[in-house]
Short mmCIF file of C-alpha atoms and ligand atoms in Angstrom, two decimals:
data_model
loop_
_atom_site.label_atom_id
_atom_site.label_comp_id
_atom_site.label_asym_id
_atom_site.label_seq_id
_atom_site.Cartn_x
_atom_site.Cartn_y
_atom_site.Cartn_z
CA MET A 1 -15.03 -10.26 -38.49
CA ALA A 2 -12.84 -11.14 -41.46
CA LYS A 3 -10.34 -13.91 -40.92
CA ASN A 4 -7.36 -11.84 -42.11
CA ASN A 5 -8.12 -9.10 -39.69
CA GLU A 6 -8.26 -11.51 -36.81
CA LYS A 7 -4.90 -12.88 -37.79
CA GLU A 8 -3.32 -9.45 -37.53
CA ILE A 9 -4.81 -8.94 -34.11
CA GLY A 10 -3.65 -12.33 -32.88
CA ILE A 11 -0.09 -13.49 -32.31
CA THR A 12 1.52 -14.59 -35.57
CA VAL A 13 4.06 -17.05 -34.14
CA THR A 14 3.76 -19.90 -31.66
CA LYS A 15 5.28 -19.76 -28.20
CA LYS A 16 6.92 -23.11 -28.78
CA ASP A 17 8.60 -22.29 -32.08
CA ASN A 18 9.67 -18.71 -31.49
CA PHE A 19 9.43 -17.73 -27.85
CA SER A 20 11.34 -14.49 -28.21
CA GLU A 21 9.05 -13.13 -30.94
CA TRP A 22 5.98 -14.51 -29.13
CA PHE A 23 6.96 -12.58 -25.98
CA SER A 24 7.55 -9.37 -27.94
CA GLN A 25 4.15 -9.66 -29.61
CA VAL A 26 2.25 -10.54 -26.43
CA VAL A 27 3.47 -7.53 -24.45
CA ILE A 28 2.26 -5.24 -27.23
CA LYS A 29 -0.90 -7.04 -28.36
CA ALA A 30 -2.15 -7.57 -24.81
CA GLU A 31 -1.59 -3.82 -24.41
CA LEU A 32 0.87 -4.13 -21.55
CA VAL A 33 3.51 -1.75 -22.88
CA ASP A 34 4.21 0.79 -25.58
CA ILE A 35 7.82 0.59 -26.65
CA ARG A 36 7.79 3.75 -28.80
CA TYR A 37 8.77 6.16 -26.03
CA GLY A 38 12.04 6.93 -27.75
CA VAL A 39 14.55 6.50 -24.93
CA GLN A 40 16.32 3.18 -25.06
CA GLY A 41 15.36 0.80 -22.26
CA CYS A 42 12.42 2.96 -21.16
CA ILE A 43 8.88 1.73 -21.77
CA VAL A 44 5.42 3.12 -21.15
CA HIS A 45 3.44 0.85 -18.82
CA MET A 46 -0.07 0.72 -20.23
CA PRO A 47 -3.32 0.44 -18.20
CA TRP A 48 -3.66 -3.36 -18.35
CA ALA A 49 -0.07 -3.80 -17.11
CA MET A 50 -0.52 -1.17 -14.42
CA LYS A 51 -3.64 -2.87 -13.11
CA ILE A 52 -1.77 -6.18 -12.83
CA ILE A 53 1.29 -4.51 -11.33
CA ARG A 54 -0.83 -2.65 -8.79
CA LEU A 55 -2.24 -6.00 -7.64
CA ILE A 56 1.28 -7.44 -7.38
CA TYR A 57 2.48 -4.47 -5.34
CA THR A 58 -0.58 -4.53 -3.09
CA LYS A 59 -0.14 -8.24 -2.33
CA ILE A 60 3.55 -7.87 -1.53
CA GLU A 61 2.93 -4.77 0.60
CA GLU A 62 0.21 -6.57 2.57
CA LYS A 63 2.56 -9.50 3.20
CA VAL A 64 5.48 -7.42 4.48
CA GLU A 65 3.21 -5.27 6.61
CA GLU A 66 1.79 -8.42 8.21
CA ASP A 67 5.41 -9.20 8.93
CA GLU A 68 5.85 -5.82 10.67
CA HIS A 69 7.66 -3.92 7.96
CA ASP A 70 6.78 -0.22 7.72
CA PRO A 71 6.82 1.82 4.51
CA PHE A 72 9.01 4.78 3.69
CA LEU A 73 10.01 6.57 0.51
CA PHE A 74 13.44 7.95 -0.28
CA PRO A 75 14.29 10.51 -2.96
CA THR A 76 15.48 9.42 -6.39
CA LEU A 77 18.77 11.32 -6.12
CA ILE A 78 21.80 10.06 -4.21
CA LYS A 79 24.88 11.99 -3.11
CA GLN A 80 27.96 10.94 -5.01
CA GLU A 81 29.89 10.52 -1.78
CA ASN A 82 27.35 8.02 -0.42
CA LEU A 83 27.10 6.07 -3.62
CA LEU A 84 30.87 5.73 -3.87
CA LYS A 85 31.08 4.48 -0.31
CA GLU A 86 29.43 1.38 -1.61
CA GLU A 87 31.66 1.04 -4.63
CA GLU A 88 34.06 -1.38 -3.04
CA HIS A 89 31.06 -3.48 -1.97
CA ALA A 90 28.69 -3.27 -4.86
CA GLY A 91 30.62 -2.14 -7.88
CA PHE A 92 27.52 -0.45 -9.20
CA THR A 93 29.19 2.65 -10.67
CA PRO A 94 29.48 1.45 -14.29
CA GLU A 95 25.68 1.13 -14.33
CA VAL A 96 24.90 4.48 -12.70
CA PHE A 97 23.37 7.51 -14.41
CA TRP A 98 24.69 10.85 -13.14
CA ILE A 99 23.09 14.27 -13.08
CA THR A 100 25.78 16.87 -13.51
CA LYS A 101 23.77 20.01 -14.32
CA GLY A 102 20.79 21.88 -12.90
CA GLY A 103 19.58 24.18 -15.64
CA ASN A 104 22.73 25.79 -16.98
CA THR A 105 24.65 25.47 -13.74
CA THR A 106 27.08 22.65 -13.23
CA LEU A 107 26.36 20.98 -9.90
CA GLU A 108 29.13 21.15 -7.28
CA GLU A 109 28.77 17.47 -6.74
CA PRO A 110 27.14 15.17 -9.32
CA LEU A 111 24.01 13.37 -8.14
CA ALA A 112 23.28 9.74 -8.96
CA LEU A 113 19.93 8.39 -10.09
CA ARG A 114 19.16 5.58 -7.65
CA PRO A 115 20.31 2.19 -9.01
CA THR A 116 19.07 0.45 -5.80
CA GLY A 117 18.37 1.59 -2.25
CA GLU A 118 21.32 0.64 -0.04
CA THR A 119 23.49 3.72 -0.42
CA GLN A 120 20.61 6.13 0.00
CA ILE A 121 19.00 4.40 2.95
CA TYR A 122 21.95 3.29 5.07
CA PRO A 123 23.42 6.75 5.79
CA MET A 124 20.04 7.55 7.39
CA TYR A 125 20.08 4.26 9.29
CA SER A 126 23.34 5.36 10.92
CA LEU A 127 21.45 8.44 12.20
CA TRP A 128 18.34 6.55 13.27
CA LEU A 129 19.72 3.46 15.00
CA ARG A 130 20.78 4.03 18.60
CA ASN A 131 19.91 1.06 20.74
CA HIS A 132 18.96 -2.60 20.75
CA ASN A 133 15.31 -1.89 21.63
CA GLN A 134 14.86 -0.62 18.07
CA LEU A 135 15.78 -4.02 16.61
CA PRO A 136 14.68 -5.76 14.51
CA PHE A 137 14.09 -2.65 12.41
CA LYS A 138 12.09 -3.48 9.27
CA ARG A 139 11.26 -1.03 6.50
CA TYR A 140 10.26 -1.20 2.87
CA GLN A 141 10.18 1.09 -0.13
CA SER A 142 7.66 0.39 -2.89
CA ARG A 143 6.16 1.58 -6.20
CA HIS A 144 9.27 3.50 -7.23
CA THR A 145 11.69 3.09 -10.11
CA VAL A 146 15.46 2.62 -10.30
CA PHE A 147 17.87 3.43 -13.08
CA ARG A 148 20.67 1.41 -14.63
CA ASN A 149 22.69 2.07 -17.73
CA GLU A 150 21.84 -1.23 -19.42
CA MET A 151 23.04 -1.77 -22.98
CA THR A 152 20.64 -4.51 -24.02
CA THR A 153 17.06 -3.95 -22.94
CA ARG A 154 13.80 -5.85 -23.12
CA PRO A 155 10.35 -5.14 -21.65
CA PHE A 156 10.01 -6.67 -18.16
CA LEU A 157 13.43 -8.35 -18.33
CA ARG A 158 16.02 -5.60 -18.55
CA GLY A 159 15.61 -1.85 -18.74
CA ARG A 160 17.26 1.46 -17.97
CA GLU A 161 14.38 2.47 -15.71
CA PHE A 162 12.29 -0.22 -14.08
CA LEU A 163 9.82 -0.79 -11.25
CA PHE A 164 11.21 -1.69 -7.86
CA PHE A 165 10.34 -2.97 -4.40
CA GLU A 166 12.85 -3.42 -1.58
CA THR A 167 12.98 -4.18 2.13
CA HIS A 168 15.93 -3.01 4.22
CA ASN A 169 16.18 -4.52 7.66
CA MET A 170 18.53 -4.38 10.65
CA TYR A 171 19.02 -6.98 13.37
CA LYS A 172 20.99 -7.63 16.54
CA ASN A 173 22.70 -10.72 15.25
CA HIS A 174 23.09 -13.09 12.33
CA ASP A 175 20.54 -15.59 13.64
CA ASP A 176 17.86 -12.93 13.30
CA THR A 177 19.03 -12.26 9.74
CA LEU A 178 18.54 -15.90 8.81
CA ILE A 179 15.11 -16.01 10.45
CA GLN A 180 14.06 -13.11 8.21
CA ILE A 181 15.52 -14.65 5.07
CA LYS A 182 13.42 -17.75 5.74
CA LYS A 183 10.42 -15.52 6.33
CA ASP A 184 11.09 -13.76 3.00
CA LEU A 185 11.12 -17.17 1.33
CA GLU A 186 7.85 -18.09 3.04
CA MET A 187 6.20 -14.91 1.72
CA MET A 188 7.38 -15.71 -1.80
CA LYS A 189 6.05 -19.26 -1.60
CA GLU A 190 2.67 -17.94 -0.52
CA LEU A 191 2.51 -15.38 -3.32
CA PHE A 192 4.60 -16.59 -6.27
CA TRP A 193 3.50 -20.20 -6.05
CA ASP A 194 0.38 -20.62 -3.90
CA GLU A 195 -1.44 -17.69 -5.50
CA TRP A 196 0.27 -16.92 -8.79
CA LYS A 197 1.43 -20.43 -9.73
CA ILE A 198 4.86 -19.31 -10.92
CA PRO A 199 7.16 -22.24 -10.17
CA PHE A 200 10.60 -21.43 -8.79
CA LYS A 201 13.66 -22.79 -7.05
CA PHE A 202 15.19 -20.97 -4.11
CA PHE A 203 18.98 -21.02 -4.33
CA VAL A 204 21.90 -19.73 -2.39
CA ARG A 205 24.12 -18.34 -5.13
CA PRO A 206 27.74 -19.47 -5.41
CA GLN A 207 30.20 -17.16 -3.64
CA TRP A 208 31.57 -15.91 -6.96
CA ASP A 209 28.14 -14.90 -8.18
CA LYS A 210 26.73 -13.12 -5.12
CA PHE A 211 26.01 -9.39 -4.68
CA LEU A 212 29.46 -8.00 -3.93
CA GLY A 213 28.50 -6.30 -0.68
CA ALA A 214 26.77 -9.40 0.71
CA ASP A 215 27.97 -12.42 2.66
CA ASN A 216 25.41 -14.48 0.79
CA THR A 217 22.81 -13.92 -1.89
CA TYR A 218 19.60 -15.95 -2.08
CA VAL A 219 17.43 -15.94 -5.18
CA THR A 220 14.26 -17.30 -6.69
CA ASP A 221 14.95 -18.56 -10.20
CA THR A 222 12.22 -19.63 -12.54
CA LEU A 223 12.59 -20.94 -16.09
CA MET A 224 11.42 -19.16 -19.20
CA PRO A 225 10.12 -21.24 -22.14
CA ASP A 226 13.40 -20.67 -24.01
CA GLY A 227 15.10 -22.58 -21.21
CA LYS A 228 16.81 -19.58 -19.62
CA ARG A 229 16.57 -18.80 -15.94
CA ASN A 230 14.69 -15.69 -14.85
CA GLN A 231 15.84 -14.40 -11.46
CA MET A 232 12.65 -13.09 -9.89
CA SER A 233 14.01 -11.96 -6.55
CA SER A 234 17.14 -11.55 -4.54
CA THR A 235 17.66 -11.54 -0.80
CA HIS A 236 21.04 -10.38 0.41
CA ASP A 237 22.54 -11.34 3.73
CA LEU A 238 24.64 -8.20 4.16
CA GLY A 239 26.31 -9.33 7.38
CA ILE A 240 27.85 -6.20 8.92
CA ASN A 241 29.55 -5.08 5.70
CA PHE A 242 27.36 -2.06 5.06
CA ALA A 243 27.08 -1.30 8.77
CA LYS A 244 30.86 -0.87 8.80
CA ALA A 245 30.89 1.25 5.62
CA PHE A 246 28.07 3.52 6.84
CA ASN A 247 28.78 3.33 10.59
CA ILE A 248 25.45 1.79 11.60
CA LYS A 249 25.75 0.88 15.29
CA PHE A 250 23.61 0.22 18.32
CA LYS A 251 24.18 -0.17 22.06
CA ASP A 252 23.41 -3.70 23.21
CA GLU A 253 21.94 -4.76 26.58
CA ASN A 254 25.32 -4.14 28.23
CA GLN A 255 25.75 -0.71 26.64
CA LYS A 256 28.37 -2.14 24.32
CA GLU A 257 28.47 -0.67 20.79
CA LYS A 258 27.88 -3.15 18.00
CA PHE A 259 27.45 -3.06 14.25
CA ALA A 260 23.96 -3.90 13.02
CA HIS A 261 23.38 -7.03 10.96
CA GLN A 262 21.42 -6.33 7.80
CA SER A 263 19.47 -7.97 5.03
CA CYS A 264 17.49 -6.68 2.09
CA TRP A 265 14.92 -8.37 -0.09
CA GLY A 266 13.87 -7.34 -3.57
CA PRO A 267 11.15 -9.21 -5.42
CA GLY A 268 11.58 -8.01 -9.01
CA ILE A 269 8.27 -6.54 -10.15
CA TRP A 270 9.30 -6.68 -13.80
CA ARG A 271 10.75 -10.15 -13.51
CA LEU A 272 7.52 -11.38 -11.93
CA MET A 273 5.60 -9.89 -14.85
CA ALA A 274 7.95 -11.62 -17.28
CA GLY A 275 7.41 -14.92 -15.45
CA LEU A 276 3.62 -14.54 -15.48
CA ILE A 277 3.50 -13.67 -19.17
CA ALA A 278 5.95 -16.33 -20.31
CA ILE A 279 4.98 -19.30 -18.15
CA HIS A 280 1.19 -19.06 -18.17
CA GLY A 281 0.63 -17.51 -21.60
CA ASP A 282 -0.25 -19.49 -24.75
CA ASP A 283 -0.65 -18.86 -28.47
CA GLN A 284 -3.81 -16.83 -27.85
CA GLY A 285 -2.06 -14.48 -25.41
CA LEU A 286 -1.85 -14.03 -21.65
CA ILE A 287 -3.36 -16.28 -19.01
CA LEU A 288 -3.53 -14.48 -15.69
CA PRO A 289 -3.70 -16.26 -12.35
CA PHE A 290 -6.99 -15.52 -10.69
CA SER A 291 -5.74 -13.18 -7.98
CA LEU A 292 -3.76 -11.03 -10.43
CA ALA A 293 -6.42 -10.65 -13.11
CA PRO A 294 -7.66 -7.03 -13.17
CA TYR A 295 -10.92 -8.50 -14.43
CA GLN A 296 -11.44 -12.05 -13.19
CA ILE A 297 -14.67 -12.46 -15.11
CA VAL A 298 -15.73 -10.74 -18.31
CA ILE A 299 -19.36 -10.74 -19.46
CA VAL A 300 -20.01 -10.44 -23.19
CA PRO A 301 -23.62 -9.89 -24.26
CA ILE A 302 -24.49 -11.50 -27.62
CA THR A 303 -26.73 -8.96 -29.27
CA PHE A 304 -26.72 -9.89 -32.97
CA SER A 305 -30.44 -9.61 -33.24
CA LYS A 306 -32.22 -6.65 -34.82
CA ASN A 307 -34.82 -7.03 -32.10
CA GLN A 308 -33.97 -4.08 -29.84
CA GLU A 309 -36.32 -5.20 -27.12
CA LEU A 310 -34.58 -8.57 -26.92
CA ASN A 311 -31.14 -6.93 -26.93
CA GLU A 312 -32.17 -4.71 -24.05
CA LYS A 313 -33.39 -7.73 -22.11
CA ILE A 314 -30.06 -9.44 -22.68
CA ILE A 315 -28.09 -6.42 -21.55
CA ASN A 316 -30.27 -5.93 -18.49
CA LYS A 317 -29.75 -9.54 -17.51
CA CYS A 318 -25.97 -9.05 -17.95
CA ILE A 319 -26.09 -6.00 -15.70
CA GLU A 320 -27.97 -8.04 -13.11
CA ILE A 321 -25.40 -10.86 -13.24
CA LYS A 322 -22.55 -8.41 -12.98
CA LYS A 323 -24.13 -6.91 -9.88
CA GLN A 324 -24.61 -10.34 -8.38
CA LEU A 325 -20.98 -11.39 -8.98
CA SER A 326 -19.30 -8.09 -8.16
CA ASN A 327 -19.52 -8.70 -4.43
CA LEU A 328 -17.20 -11.66 -4.88
CA TYR A 329 -15.13 -11.00 -7.99
CA ARG A 330 -13.71 -8.27 -10.19
CA VAL A 331 -16.22 -8.37 -13.02
CA HIS A 332 -16.31 -6.41 -16.26
CA LEU A 333 -19.29 -6.10 -18.58
CA ASP A 334 -18.09 -5.42 -22.12
CA LEU A 335 -20.68 -3.10 -23.64
CA ARG A 336 -18.54 -1.74 -26.48
CA ASP A 337 -21.09 -1.10 -29.21
CA GLU A 338 -18.70 -0.96 -32.12
CA LYS A 339 -17.03 -4.32 -31.42
CA SER A 340 -18.41 -7.73 -32.36
CA PRO A 341 -18.65 -10.53 -29.78
CA GLY A 342 -15.95 -12.38 -31.74
CA PHE A 343 -13.58 -9.44 -31.39
CA LYS A 344 -14.34 -9.19 -27.68
CA PHE A 345 -13.67 -12.92 -27.16
CA ASN A 346 -10.25 -12.60 -28.82
CA ASP A 347 -9.46 -9.40 -26.97
CA TRP A 348 -10.14 -10.81 -23.49
CA GLU A 349 -8.37 -14.04 -24.40
CA MET A 350 -5.33 -12.00 -25.41
CA LYS A 351 -5.49 -10.13 -22.10
CA GLY A 352 -5.72 -13.39 -20.12
CA VAL A 353 -9.04 -12.95 -18.31
CA PRO A 354 -9.67 -16.28 -16.48
CA ILE A 355 -13.42 -16.62 -16.99
CA ARG A 356 -15.75 -15.46 -19.73
CA ILE A 357 -19.52 -15.38 -19.55
CA GLU A 358 -21.63 -15.09 -22.69
CA LEU A 359 -25.31 -14.36 -22.75
CA GLY A 360 -27.30 -14.55 -25.99
CA PRO A 361 -30.98 -14.96 -26.97
CA LYS A 362 -30.86 -18.73 -26.53
CA ASP A 363 -29.28 -18.44 -23.10
CA LEU A 364 -31.91 -15.95 -22.01
CA GLU A 365 -34.64 -18.27 -23.23
CA ASN A 366 -33.16 -21.19 -21.26
CA ASN A 367 -32.44 -19.20 -18.09
CA GLN A 368 -28.74 -19.83 -18.42
CA ILE A 369 -25.34 -18.32 -19.14
CA THR A 370 -22.60 -19.82 -21.28
CA ILE A 371 -19.25 -19.95 -19.56
CA SER A 372 -15.69 -20.79 -20.57
CA ARG A 373 -12.34 -20.81 -18.81
CA ARG A 374 -9.29 -19.24 -20.46
CA THR A 375 -7.47 -22.55 -20.02
CA ILE A 376 -9.84 -24.71 -22.11
CA LYS A 377 -11.75 -24.41 -25.35
CA GLU A 378 -15.05 -26.04 -24.30
CA LYS A 379 -17.99 -23.97 -23.21
CA SER A 380 -20.65 -25.04 -20.73
CA GLN A 381 -24.01 -23.75 -19.54
CA ILE A 382 -24.99 -22.69 -16.04
CA ASN A 383 -28.51 -22.05 -14.83
CA PHE A 384 -29.17 -18.52 -13.52
CA ASP A 385 -30.06 -19.90 -10.08
CA ASP A 386 -26.79 -21.73 -9.79
CA ILE A 387 -24.36 -19.02 -10.92
CA ILE A 388 -22.56 -18.26 -7.66
CA ASN A 389 -21.83 -21.91 -6.79
CA LYS A 390 -20.79 -22.91 -10.28
CA ILE A 391 -18.55 -19.88 -10.85
CA ASN A 392 -16.83 -20.65 -7.59
CA LEU A 393 -16.13 -24.15 -8.88
CA GLU A 394 -14.91 -22.78 -12.22
CA THR A 395 -12.40 -20.49 -10.52
CA LYS A 396 -11.01 -23.44 -8.57
CA LYS A 397 -10.75 -25.53 -11.72
CA PHE A 398 -8.96 -22.67 -13.47
CA GLN A 399 -6.37 -22.27 -10.71
CA LYS A 400 -5.86 -26.03 -10.61
CA GLU A 401 -5.30 -26.12 -14.37
CA ILE A 402 -2.60 -23.46 -14.36
CA GLU A 403 -1.02 -25.13 -11.33
CA THR A 404 -0.87 -28.49 -13.10
CA ARG A 405 0.56 -26.92 -16.25
CA SER A 406 3.22 -25.04 -14.28
CA THR A 407 4.19 -28.10 -12.28
CA GLU A 408 4.54 -30.23 -15.40
CA TYR A 409 6.40 -27.49 -17.24
CA PHE A 410 8.93 -27.13 -14.45
CA ALA A 411 9.43 -30.87 -14.08
CA ASP A 412 9.75 -31.37 -17.84
CA ASN A 413 12.49 -28.78 -17.98
CA THR A 414 14.63 -30.10 -15.16
CA ARG A 415 17.07 -32.87 -16.05
CA ASN A 416 19.87 -34.75 -14.35
CA ALA A 417 23.44 -35.12 -15.55
CA THR A 418 26.61 -36.55 -14.07
CA THR A 419 29.17 -35.92 -16.83
CA LEU A 420 30.26 -32.83 -18.73
CA GLU A 421 29.18 -34.49 -22.00
CA GLU A 422 25.65 -34.98 -20.66
CA ILE A 423 25.53 -31.39 -19.46
CA LYS A 424 26.62 -30.10 -22.86
CA LYS A 425 24.10 -32.27 -24.64
CA ILE A 426 21.18 -31.20 -22.46
CA ILE A 427 22.07 -27.50 -22.60
CA SER A 428 22.43 -27.59 -26.37
CA THR A 429 19.21 -29.52 -27.01
CA PHE A 430 16.68 -28.81 -24.23
CA ARG A 431 18.24 -26.14 -22.03
CA GLY A 432 16.27 -25.66 -18.78
CA PHE A 433 17.72 -26.65 -15.41
CA VAL A 434 20.34 -29.36 -15.24
CA LYS A 435 20.88 -30.86 -11.82
CA ILE A 436 24.44 -32.04 -11.27
CA PRO A 437 26.68 -33.13 -8.43
CA PHE A 438 29.20 -30.32 -7.87
CA CYS A 439 32.39 -29.91 -5.87
CA SER A 440 31.66 -26.64 -4.05
CA ILE A 441 29.73 -23.38 -4.34
CA GLU A 442 32.40 -21.87 -2.07
CA THR A 443 35.51 -22.78 -4.02
CA GLY A 444 34.36 -24.30 -7.32
CA GLU A 445 34.57 -21.15 -9.47
CA GLU A 446 37.02 -22.71 -11.94
CA CYS A 447 34.70 -25.67 -12.50
CA ALA A 448 31.77 -23.28 -12.97
CA ASN A 449 33.77 -21.25 -15.50
CA LEU A 450 34.60 -24.35 -17.45
CA ILE A 451 30.96 -25.41 -17.57
CA LYS A 452 30.07 -21.91 -18.76
CA ALA A 453 32.69 -22.03 -21.50
CA GLU A 454 31.78 -25.55 -22.65
CA THR A 455 28.04 -24.79 -22.78
CA GLN A 456 28.22 -21.27 -24.25
CA GLY A 457 26.93 -19.63 -21.10
CA ALA A 458 25.25 -21.95 -18.57
CA TYR A 459 25.66 -20.69 -15.00
CA VAL A 460 25.86 -22.58 -11.75
CA CYS A 461 22.68 -21.17 -10.21
CA GLY A 462 23.42 -22.48 -6.73
CA GLU A 463 22.33 -25.00 -4.13
CA GLU A 464 18.74 -25.23 -2.99
CA TRP A 465 18.20 -23.51 0.37
CA PRO A 466 17.55 -23.96 3.25
CA ASN A 467 17.56 -27.69 2.47
CA SER A 468 20.32 -28.47 0.00
CA GLU A 469 20.14 -31.89 -1.61
CA ASP A 470 22.77 -34.50 -0.80
CA THR A 471 24.25 -36.57 -3.62
CA PRO A 472 24.62 -40.37 -3.34
CA LYS A 473 27.84 -41.52 -1.69
CA GLY A 474 30.84 -41.46 -4.00
CA SER A 475 29.46 -38.77 -6.35
CA LEU A 476 32.07 -36.75 -8.20
CA CYS A 477 32.18 -33.25 -9.66
CA PRO A 478 31.84 -33.73 -13.44
CA VAL A 479 34.54 -31.14 -14.05
CA CYS A 480 37.36 -31.58 -11.52
CA GLY A 481 36.52 -35.12 -10.40
CA LYS A 482 36.69 -34.19 -6.73
CA SER A 483 34.12 -35.46 -4.29
CA ALA A 484 30.71 -33.80 -4.75
CA LYS A 485 28.48 -33.89 -1.70
CA LYS A 486 25.73 -31.57 -2.93
CA TYR A 487 23.62 -31.08 -6.03
CA VAL A 488 23.58 -27.74 -7.81
CA TYR A 489 21.42 -26.53 -10.69
CA ILE A 490 22.80 -24.99 -13.82
CA ALA A 491 20.99 -23.01 -16.51
CA LYS A 492 21.48 -20.33 -19.11
CA SER A 493 20.54 -16.85 -18.05
CA TYR A 494 19.17 -13.52 -19.29
ZN1 ZN B 1 34.64 -29.25 -9.41
#
């Protein structure tokens, strides 16, 4: 293949120099999305993205079901009356799309397109919940979309219609709420980090930055390569706020009526995709963690030769290897006739497939395959008899490599500061997380606003939870100079 052609297919900027353009090119060139749908903020999710997303959904669904959540699915439309009940809590109405007509007939009452599940689900909870034996009551809704009237949109970061997952739970008391929030965190650690190697911090957001209807909001924030935080999930401790608004009550052991405590958890499917793409990817394209790769191994036969008999032998051997590995891995044999091996290599690199196997005449002669990991350039050879063992080792090495990269990346982009000058300097040069002593995430809004103004938009993300970090004795808030007992993290945001 001609060099120029390859250049067009590849990404034309580096991730380091122009992250924003790099991201825009990767989502298109890896065939994740088509942005030409023609409605602002609405994208077409292409097959490669849908295969990854389906794996993400499946993993999350398995986790919550293990934790005794049951699935349900609510309609897309919400009664105006119910949505407005939440207004004082959630203030969602400026972002809501309304349907006012059915055909030519104006509807008696406008219907809202779901911006999130609370106001559709909780009126039903008030009908369903009767007594304490039903608690905890754990449900989830999955593989649906929600709608928000966003002005600035970007694939996988912000859109007018995007993919959603949400749990909505009820409990007898606040202790049970906190137990679940810790459980939600545990599930995220097991998936986001242990399996997918997306590093994150778990914060309790400052009071002024929480979901309005919640007593507390907990989030997982990761960092994008442009130094901005990407909020990948939120967990809301709703207290009894919604129970009061929607009259959700149960009779306790003594037949006394009580409001249900509630929490909801939403891992952001899009935001997870954005994290995967941005954190693992490189100048050749995506790098997918092993458990989220639609194809974990791709086999490319090298059939340059005019010798048809030899080519057939090579392909037959590839088919045999695919069969052998398919019991253990998701394997794809690339038999596209019209594409050269070089094109195929670039294509699967762009799509982030973790392991590539090549098999050419020389390999066949030597009873071996040639293998390479997406994370390194070097190739190595494996004897046919040893394939299963060696591939197993390669997958472990691959996961270890992306883990090491992610760990270093996160550490490199987290810095300490104790004065406003230091904060400003770090935010203007490196960005990323800045860890600072801070007066209070309950009452420090003015200090947070000043930091935001002085840094052109860095937020106080919150304190780490459940174990917040104590500052050394005598630490002071860099803004107001009052005593600062805890560290917070600040960062710019999308
Ligand atoms: Zn302060």
